[in-house]
């Protein structure tokens, strides 16, 4: 959080303007496919006993649903990381770690949300931020994660902000982002 504040203050102290889009993942901890997470962990150098332990930790789970006292059959959980565990948020951050490769703007990632933004000096900066948002939508689709577009908001700071509108797209279509 201090890095975000420091980045924004540095731009504002120089008289600049900045647009930051607050991104929210829909059902973040329930979404990432286990096999894709395990492949990413391997690419980061996690192997052997540790990888097998993590595989058992995330894949050896089942769940059922209870409605009016009647339980459904148990089914294997094939997505997501265990919520409430110490390891769950760390595994999710590993899963989204390559998100930064999709953008040229600054990006701050957290376990269930992120912030992307840039200094706005001219229209080209707004277009670059919109391009990054478009790239993030493609990235999220490839990773089988969805952004909750109702919770994605713009924070505009600075006196000289050009106030451009930004949008993001999901399976239901294009959505204009609202201000925070």
Backbone as a ProteinNet text record, in pm:
[ID]
protein_1_A
[PRIMARY]
XXXXXXXXXXXXXXXXXXXXXXXXXXXXXXXXXXXXXXXXXXXXXXXXXXXXXXXXXXXXXXXXXXXXXXXXXXXXXXXXXXXXXXXXXXXXXXXXXXXXXXXXXXXXXXXXXXXXXXXXXXXXXXXXXXXXXXXXXXXXXXXXXXXXXXXXXXXXXXXXXXXXXXXXXXXXXXXXXXXX
[TERTIARY]
81.8	0	86.6	198.3	287.4	346.3	372.2	423.5	320.9	193.8	88.6	84	78.3	71.1	194.3	312.5	436	435	390.7	384.4	288.9	170	71.7	119.7	174.8	222.2	336.6	425.6	536.6	485.5	385.9	327.4	257.3	178.3	102.8	194.3	301.7	396.3	462.8	472.5	531.8	426.5	303.4	196	124.3	147.5	88.6	-49	-105.3	-234.5	-214.6	-297.5	-285.8	-425	-442.5	-563.3	-523.9	-596.8	-573.8	-703.9	-700.1	-817.8	-801.8	-898	-901.1	-972.2	-900.8	-951.9	-992.3	-1104.7	-1153.4	-1179.1	-1120.4	-1145.1	-1274.1	-1359.3	-1481.9	-1444.6	-1482.5	-1456.6	-1310.3	-1222.4	-1079.4	-1024.4	-1048.7	-986.9	-1054.3	-1166.5	-1240.1	-1219.3	-1138.9	-1142.9	-1028	-907.6	-793	-787.5	-776.4	-765.6	-637.5	-648	-534.5	-416	-442.6	-332.5	-254.9	-324.3	-256.2	-170.8	-223.3	-145.6	-19.9	-34	81.2	186.1	142.4	236.9	310.8	239.1	304.2	405.5	369.4	463	589.6	572.6	689.1	776	712.7	790.1	866.9	823.3	893.8	999.7	1014.6	1118	1071.3	940.6	887.7	875.9	948.2	950.5	955.9	963.5	987.9	882.6	931.1	841.5	749.6	802.8	720.3	604.6	631.4	524.3	422.2	467	373.6	288.6	351.2	277.5	170.2	206.4	109.2	-1.2	35.2	-66.1	-166.9	-117.6	-207	-290.4	-229.6	-298.7	-417.1	-398.7	-507.4	-600.4	-554	-638.5	-711.8	-668.3	-730.6	-846.9	-937	-1052.2	-1180.7	-1286	-1419.3	-1517.5	-1631.6	-1735.1	-1872.2	-1970.5	-2109.8	-2192.4	-2317.6	-2409.5	-2524.8	-2568.3	-2681.8	-2795.5	-2910.8	-3031	-3143.2	-3201.2	-3310.9	-3274.2	-3149.3	-3105.4	-3069.6	-3076.7	-3043.1	-2909.6	-2815.4	-2681.1	-2667.9	-2598.6	-2566.5	-2450.8	-2421.5	-2306.2	-2177.9	-2073.8	-1943.3	-1886	-1825.8	-1757.6	-1617.4	-1525.2	-1388	-1381.7	-1302	-1279	-1160.8	-1184.9	-1081	-1026.9	-1079.7	-1037.8	-1017.3	-938	-925.8	-825.2	-806.6	-715.9	-796.5	-756.2	-832.3	-837.7	-958.8	-976.5	-956.7	-902	-879.2	-746.9	-676.5	-545.8	-438	-324.4	-212	-155.9	-155.5	-95.7	-185.7	-317.4	-411	-379.2	-366.9	-335.8	-201.5	-101.4	29.8	20.3	-56.1	-73.2	-148.3	-247.9	-322.5	-232.1	-147.8	-55.2	40.2	84.6	167	89.3	-38	-121.7	-134.5	-146.2	-165.7	-35.6	76.4	204.3	241.5	201.3	235.9	145.1	49.6	-39.3	40.7	151.2	232	289.9	303.1	356	257.8	132.5	28	16.3	88.7	67.9	199.3	192.1	306.2	288.1	166.8	137.8	186.2	186	222.2	110.5	148.7	53.3	91.7	-6.2	12.6	-86.3	-34.2	-117.9	-131	-250.4	-282.8	-353.4	-376.3	-437.4	-572.6	-656.7	-786.2	-822.7	-734.6	-760	-626.4	-631.2	-510.4	-542.8	-437.1	-451.5	-358.6	-411.3	-331	-354	-248.1	-264.6	-141.2	-152.2	-37.7	-55.9	54.7	50.1	-16.9	-104.8	-179.7	-129.8	-53.2	-4.2	-78.7	-129	-196.3	-291.3	-361.3	-457.1	-389.5	-265.7	-193.4	-176.7	-159.7	-148.3	-279.9	-390.8	-522.5	-541.6	-500.2	-512.4	-423.3	-305.7	-216.4	-278.2	-341.9	-408.2	-525.5	-602.1	-712.9	-660	-547.8	-487.1	-445.9	-391.4	-355.5	-479.3	-588.4	-712.9	-761.4	-751.9	-790.1	-701.8	-571.9	-478.1	-509.1	-544.9	-579.2	-705.2	-800.2	-921.4	-886.5	-795.7	-751.1	-675.8	-585.8	-510.9	-605.1	-706.1	-797.9	-875.9	-913.6	-985.9	-894.8	-770.3	-675.3	-647.6	-648.9	-622.3	-748.8	-859.8	-989	-1025.2	-990.8	-1032.2	-1118.8	-1218.1	-1304.3	-1287.3	-1293.6	-1300.8	-1446.9	-1473.5	-1607.2	-1616.6	-1669.4	-1666.9	-1750	-1848.5	-1925.6	-1840.1	-1735.4	-1648.6	-1518.4	-1494.2	-1376.2	-1406.4	-1324.3	-1350.8	-1227.2	-1249.6	-1142	-1122.5	-997.1	-961.3	-879.4	-929.3	-860	-803.4	-677.4	-612.8	-535.8	-532.3	-456.6	-547	-494.7	-573.9	-591	-497	-496.7	-545.6	-627.9	-670.5	-766.8	-744.5	-827.7	-960.8	-981	-1110	-1162.5	-1077.5	-1120.8	-1196.7	-1293.7	-1370.4	-1297.2	-1295.6	-1232.2	-1338	-1309.4	-1403	-1325.4	-1397.6	-1343.6	-1450.5	-1407.7	-1501.5	-1493.1	-1610.2	-1617	-1709.9	-1750.5	-1835.9	-1970.5	-2015.7	-2145.9	-2134.1	-2011.5	-1994.3	-1908.1	-1908.8	-1827.9	-1895.8	-1819.3	-1872.3	-1788.6	-1856.5	-1789.3	-1757.6	-1637.7	-1598.5	-1643	-1693.5	-1737.9	-1625.7	-1640.3	-1540	-1561	-1451.8	-1451.5	-1520.7
-119.2	0	126.3	119.5	235.1	264.8	160.8	183	254.4	220.6	287	434.9	462.6	601.5	678.6	617.1	682.7	714.4	619.6	640.6	754.4	752.4	856.4	993.2	998.6	1126.5	1184.5	1099.4	1146.6	1216.2	1156.7	1216.6	1347.4	1347.8	1467.1	1578.9	1545	1646.1	1720.8	1656.2	1719.1	1793	1804.2	1875.3	1791.8	1663.7	1576.2	1526.3	1450.9	1385.7	1236.1	1157.8	1012.8	950.8	850.7	768.8	630.1	580.8	447	369.8	251.3	165.3	57.1	51.7	-50.4	-172	-282.6	-405.3	-503.6	-569.2	-667.9	-798.8	-905.5	-1037.5	-1094.6	-1148.5	-1215.4	-1354	-1382.9	-1513.5	-1555.4	-1463.4	-1480	-1613.6	-1648.9	-1768.8	-1897.6	-1887.1	-2005	-2035.6	-1957.2	-1961	-2031.6	-2014.7	-2065.4	-2216.7	-2273.8	-2419.4	-2471.9	-2579.6	-2635.1	-2667.7	-2732.1	-2774.6	-2655.2	-2547.8	-2428.4	-2366	-2362.4	-2311.4	-2395.1	-2526.2	-2613.7	-2595.1	-2574.3	-2547.4	-2415.4	-2315	-2186.3	-2201.8	-2275.9	-2297.7	-2366.9	-2465.9	-2534.4	-2435.9	-2343.8	-2246.3	-2151.2	-2136.6	-2052.6	-2132.8	-2261.7	-2343.6	-2428.9	-2435.1	-2520.9	-2661.5	-2757.1	-2893.8	-2993	-3119.2	-3224.9	-3235.2	-3257.5	-3278.9	-3159.7	-3039	-2920.8	-2912.1	-2936.5	-2932.8	-3042.1	-3162.1	-3270.9	-3234.1	-3171.4	-3130.6	-3027.6	-2928.1	-2826.7	-2891.2	-2983.4	-3054.6	-3124.1	-3194.3	-3262.2	-3162.3	-3050.8	-2947.8	-2888.9	-2862.8	-2797.7	-2895.3	-3017.9	-3107.8	-3211.1	-3235.8	-3340.4	-3284.2	-3215.8	-3156	-3192.9	-3207.5	-3233.5	-3140.3	-3122.3	-3040.2	-3091	-3054.3	-3083.3	-2961.5	-2962.5	-2852.8	-2908.2	-2831.2	-2871	-2771.5	-2821.2	-2739.1	-2806.5	-2735.5	-2788.4	-2921.2	-2931.4	-3050.9	-3168.4	-3152.2	-3259	-3225.3	-3320.4	-3298.4	-3357.5	-3285.1	-3338.5	-3436.9	-3503.8	-3594.1	-3511.4	-3570.5	-3504.6	-3496.4	-3381.9	-3364.7	-3312.7	-3348.2	-3300.4	-3152.3	-3078	-2936.1	-2928.5	-2872.7	-2869.4	-2729.1	-2629.9	-2490.9	-2425.2	-2319.6	-2234.8	-2283.5	-2197.5	-2227.1	-2220.7	-2296.1	-2298.8	-2161.4	-2112.8	-1985.4	-2004.8	-1902.1	-1909.6	-1974.7	-2023	-2083.5	-1976.2	-1999.7	-1908	-1915.5	-2033.5	-2055.3	-2008.5	-2005.9	-1970.3	-1838.6	-1726.8	-1599.7	-1600.7	-1667.3	-1673.6	-1751.1	-1859.8	-1936.8	-1855.8	-1779	-1697.2	-1590	-1527.8	-1427.3	-1493.1	-1614.6	-1687.7	-1709.4	-1737	-1761.9	-1636.9	-1518.8	-1395.5	-1320.4	-1375.5	-1305.3	-1258.9	-1330	-1290.9	-1181.9	-1135	-1027.9	-903.8	-878.2	-758.7	-758.3	-874.4	-883.1	-829.2	-807.2	-762.1	-610.5	-538.4	-393.2	-316.4	-192.7	-101.1	0.1	11.6	102.8	41.7	122.2	62.3	-30.6	-137.2	-238.5	-283	-281	-330.2	-443.8	-561.7	-680.9	-721.7	-762.2	-810.6	-944.4	-1016.5	-1149	-1152.2	-1051.6	-1062.2	-940.6	-843.7	-729.6	-670.2	-574.4	-510.6	-367.7	-290.9	-153	-133.3	-74.2	-41.7	106.1	177	318.9	377.9	505.8	575	724.4	793.2	938.3	979.9	1079.2	1126.7	1265.3	1272.7	1401.5	1446.3	1347.2	1377.3	1261.8	1277.8	1175.6	1040.8	1044.1	919.2	836.2	902.7	829.4	760.3	826.3	765.2	644.3	659.8	548.1	430.8	460.7	353.4	279.9	353.1	288.5	203.6	254	175	49.1	60.2	-56.7	-159.4	-111.6	-202.6	-271.7	-199.2	-259.6	-367	-338.5	-438.7	-562.8	-541.9	-654.6	-735.6	-668.1	-738.5	-822.5	-774.3	-853.6	-981.7	-972.5	-1091.5	-1183.9	-1127.2	-1207.2	-1281.6	-1211.8	-1274.4	-1389	-1370.9	-1478.3	-1599.9	-1575.8	-1686.3	-1758.8	-1685.9	-1746.1	-1802.1	-1786.2	-1831.8	-1763.2	-1634.8	-1549.4	-1438.9	-1397.6	-1288.8	-1167.9	-1050.4	-929	-903.5	-859.7	-815.5	-669.8	-646	-513.3	-412	-457.7	-365.8	-308	-379.1	-332.7	-270.4	-273.3	-208.5	-59.8	23.7	169	247.7	373.7	465.5	566.4	590.6	699.2	797.9	921	1025.9	1125.9	1155.3	1251.3	1353.3	1477.1	1582.7	1687	1808.6	1922.6	1922.8	1866.1	1874.5	1745.9	1670.8	1541.6	1560.9	1487.2	1502.2	1428.8	1351.7	1288	1196.7	1116	1020.9	905.2	854	738.8	611.1	511.9	383.4	274.5	165.8	53.7	-77.4	-181.7	-317.9	-408.3	-522.6	-613.9	-751.3	-811.1	-950.9	-1024	-1143	-1222.9	-1157.3	-1070	-1005.1	-876.6	-833.7	-714.9	-608.9	-488.8	-376.2	-304.6	-268	-197.7	-73.2	42.7	165.3	160.1	199.3	197.6	326.7	314.4	430	479.7	604.4	662.6	613	610.5	567.9	672
0	0	0	73.3	76.2	-61	-139.3	-274.9	-362.2	-346.2	-422.6	-385.8	-256.5	-210.2	-255.2	-243.7	-284.5	-433.8	-516.2	-661.2	-695.9	-637.2	-666.2	-618.1	-497.8	-442.7	-525	-574.6	-656.7	-782.6	-846.7	-967.4	-932.9	-827.9	-788.6	-741.1	-669.3	-621.8	-736.5	-852	-970.5	-1052.5	-997.4	-1066.6	-1170.3	-1171.6	-1272	-1233.1	-1321.7	-1300.5	-1320	-1254	-1263.9	-1264	-1347.2	-1346.3	-1297.8	-1199.1	-1145.8	-1152.4	-1209.2	-1216	-1110.6	-1020.5	-915.9	-974.4	-982.6	-1043.1	-934.9	-955.5	-859	-932.2	-881.1	-939.2	-882.4	-968.6	-925.1	-872.9	-750	-688.6	-706.6	-670.8	-697.1	-649.7	-524.2	-468.1	-514.4	-584.6	-629.7	-777.7	-847.8	-993.8	-1064.1	-1019.5	-1094.8	-1101.6	-1222.8	-1236.3	-1170.5	-1096.1	-1023.1	-1113.4	-1225	-1311.1	-1365.9	-1398.4	-1448.3	-1338	-1214.8	-1101.4	-1081.3	-1086.1	-1066.1	-1175.7	-1299.6	-1408.2	-1385.6	-1337.5	-1308.7	-1196.1	-1093.8	-983.8	-1033.4	-1121.2	-1179.4	-1256.4	-1330.4	-1407.6	-1316.8	-1192.1	-1093.8	-1018.2	-1052	-990	-873.6	-849.3	-743.1	-800.6	-740.6	-791.2	-675.6	-709	-611.2	-503.1	-380.4	-265.7	-240.9	-256.7	-231.3	-330.4	-457.6	-557.7	-530.7	-493.1	-460.8	-338.7	-239.4	-119.5	-155.3	-237.8	-279.9	-362	-451.9	-532.1	-439.3	-339.2	-244.5	-164.2	-128.9	-51.2	-127.2	-257.9	-333.2	-402.8	-432	-510.8	-426.8	-307.3	-225.6	-144.8	-215.1	-146.3	-219.3	-140.3	-194.6	-124	-188	-125.5	-164.5	-83.1	-114.9	-74	-115.2	-85.1	-2.5	95.6	178.3	157.9	116.2	100	176	269.1	351.6	417.6	463.5	534	444.8	314.3	220.5	153.7	164.7	110.8	-29	-114.8	-247.1	-233.2	-342.3	-344.2	-336.8	-282.5	-279	-420	-452.9	-581.3	-554.9	-642.1	-631	-666.3	-591.4	-618.9	-715.4	-835.2	-937.9	-962.7	-891.3	-909.5	-775	-776.1	-659.1	-557.2	-457.8	-347	-217.8	-116.3	9	75.6	97.4	165.7	314.6	377.4	520.1	555.6	456.2	482	466.1	525.7	511.5	370.1	312.9	181.1	66.3	85.3	-21.6	-90.9	-17.4	-83.5	-156.7	-99.3	-164.9	-296.4	-296.3	-419.7	-524.3	-481	-576.9	-637.6	-557	-610.2	-710	-682.4	-780.1	-909.9	-896.9	-1015.1	-1102.3	-1040	-1117.9	-1143.3	-1100.4	-1107.1	-1247.4	-1350.5	-1486.9	-1543.6	-1464.9	-1510.7	-1549.7	-1481.8	-1508.7	-1650.5	-1710.2	-1846.7	-1949.8	-1910.1	-2002	-2010.1	-1924.4	-1916.7	-1920.7	-1967.8	-1962.3	-1849.2	-1796.3	-1685.9	-1555.3	-1448.4	-1319.7	-1275.3	-1206	-1161.8	-1021.4	-932.2	-796.2	-776.5	-737.5	-724.7	-578.6	-542.4	-409	-424.3	-313.6	-326.8	-398	-386.9	-455.2	-538.6	-547.4	-634.6	-677.6	-767.5	-819.8	-858.9	-881.6	-927.7	-1046.1	-1152.3	-1269	-1299.8	-1334	-1363.2	-1426.2	-1458.9	-1518	-1507	-1519	-1522.5	-1652.7	-1643	-1759.5	-1796.2	-1905.5	-1954.1	-2079.1	-2154.9	-2281.1	-2315.3	-2426.2	-2469.3	-2494.9	-2542.5	-2569.8	-2442.9	-2327.6	-2201	-2166.7	-2193.8	-2171	-2261.7	-2387	-2481.4	-2439.5	-2385.7	-2338.7	-2220.7	-2129.3	-2015.7	-2064.1	-2160.4	-2215.4	-2282.6	-2353.7	-2416	-2310	-2199	-2089.8	-2032.8	-2019.3	-1969.9	-2066.8	-2196.5	-2296.9	-2285.4	-2268.1	-2253.4	-2127.7	-2019.7	-1896.1	-1912.5	-1992.4	-2018	-2093.2	-2190	-2263.2	-2168.4	-2087.3	-1990.2	-1896.2	-1844.3	-1748.1	-1812.3	-1936.2	-2005.6	-2023.6	-2062.5	-2080.2	-1949	-1838	-1706.4	-1641.3	-1708.3	-1657.1	-1525	-1517.5	-1406.4	-1465.6	-1391.1	-1438.7	-1347.9	-1409.4	-1329.5	-1297.1	-1175.2	-1138.1	-1181.8	-1301.1	-1360.8	-1281.4	-1206.5	-1121.9	-1010	-971	-863	-913.2	-1044.1	-1100.4	-1115.8	-1055.1	-1049.4	-1087	-1129.3	-1165.6	-1053.5	-1019.1	-928.4	-1009.6	-1020.4	-1095.4	-995.3	-1009.6	-920.7	-1002.7	-955.9	-1021.9	-1082.3	-1089.7	-1139	-1290	-1361.6	-1508.6	-1573.9	-1507.2	-1559.5	-1675.8	-1785.4	-1905.8	-1895	-1788	-1756.3	-1866.8	-1924.6	-2027.4	-1962	-2033.3	-1986.5	-2028.1	-1938.5	-1966.4	-1962.8	-2032.4	-2033.1	-2029.8	-1990.3	-1991.1	-2048.7	-2100.6	-2165.5	-2101.9	-2082.4	-2039.7	-2135.4	-2099.6	-2188.7	-2216.8	-2127	-2147.5	-2228.3	-2260.9	-2344.1	-2277.7	-2339.2	-2295.8	-2178.4	-2077	-1960.9	-1935.2	-1926.1	-1889.1	-1741.4	-1702.8	-1562.6	-1495.1	-1375.1	-1297.8	-1210.2	-1166.5	-1077.3	-935.7	-863.8	-723.9	-637.4
[MASK]
++++++++++++++++++++++++++++++++++++++++++++++++++++++++++++++++++++++++++++++++++++++++++++++++++++++++++++++++++++++++++++++++++++++++++++++++++++++++++++++++++++++++++++++++++++

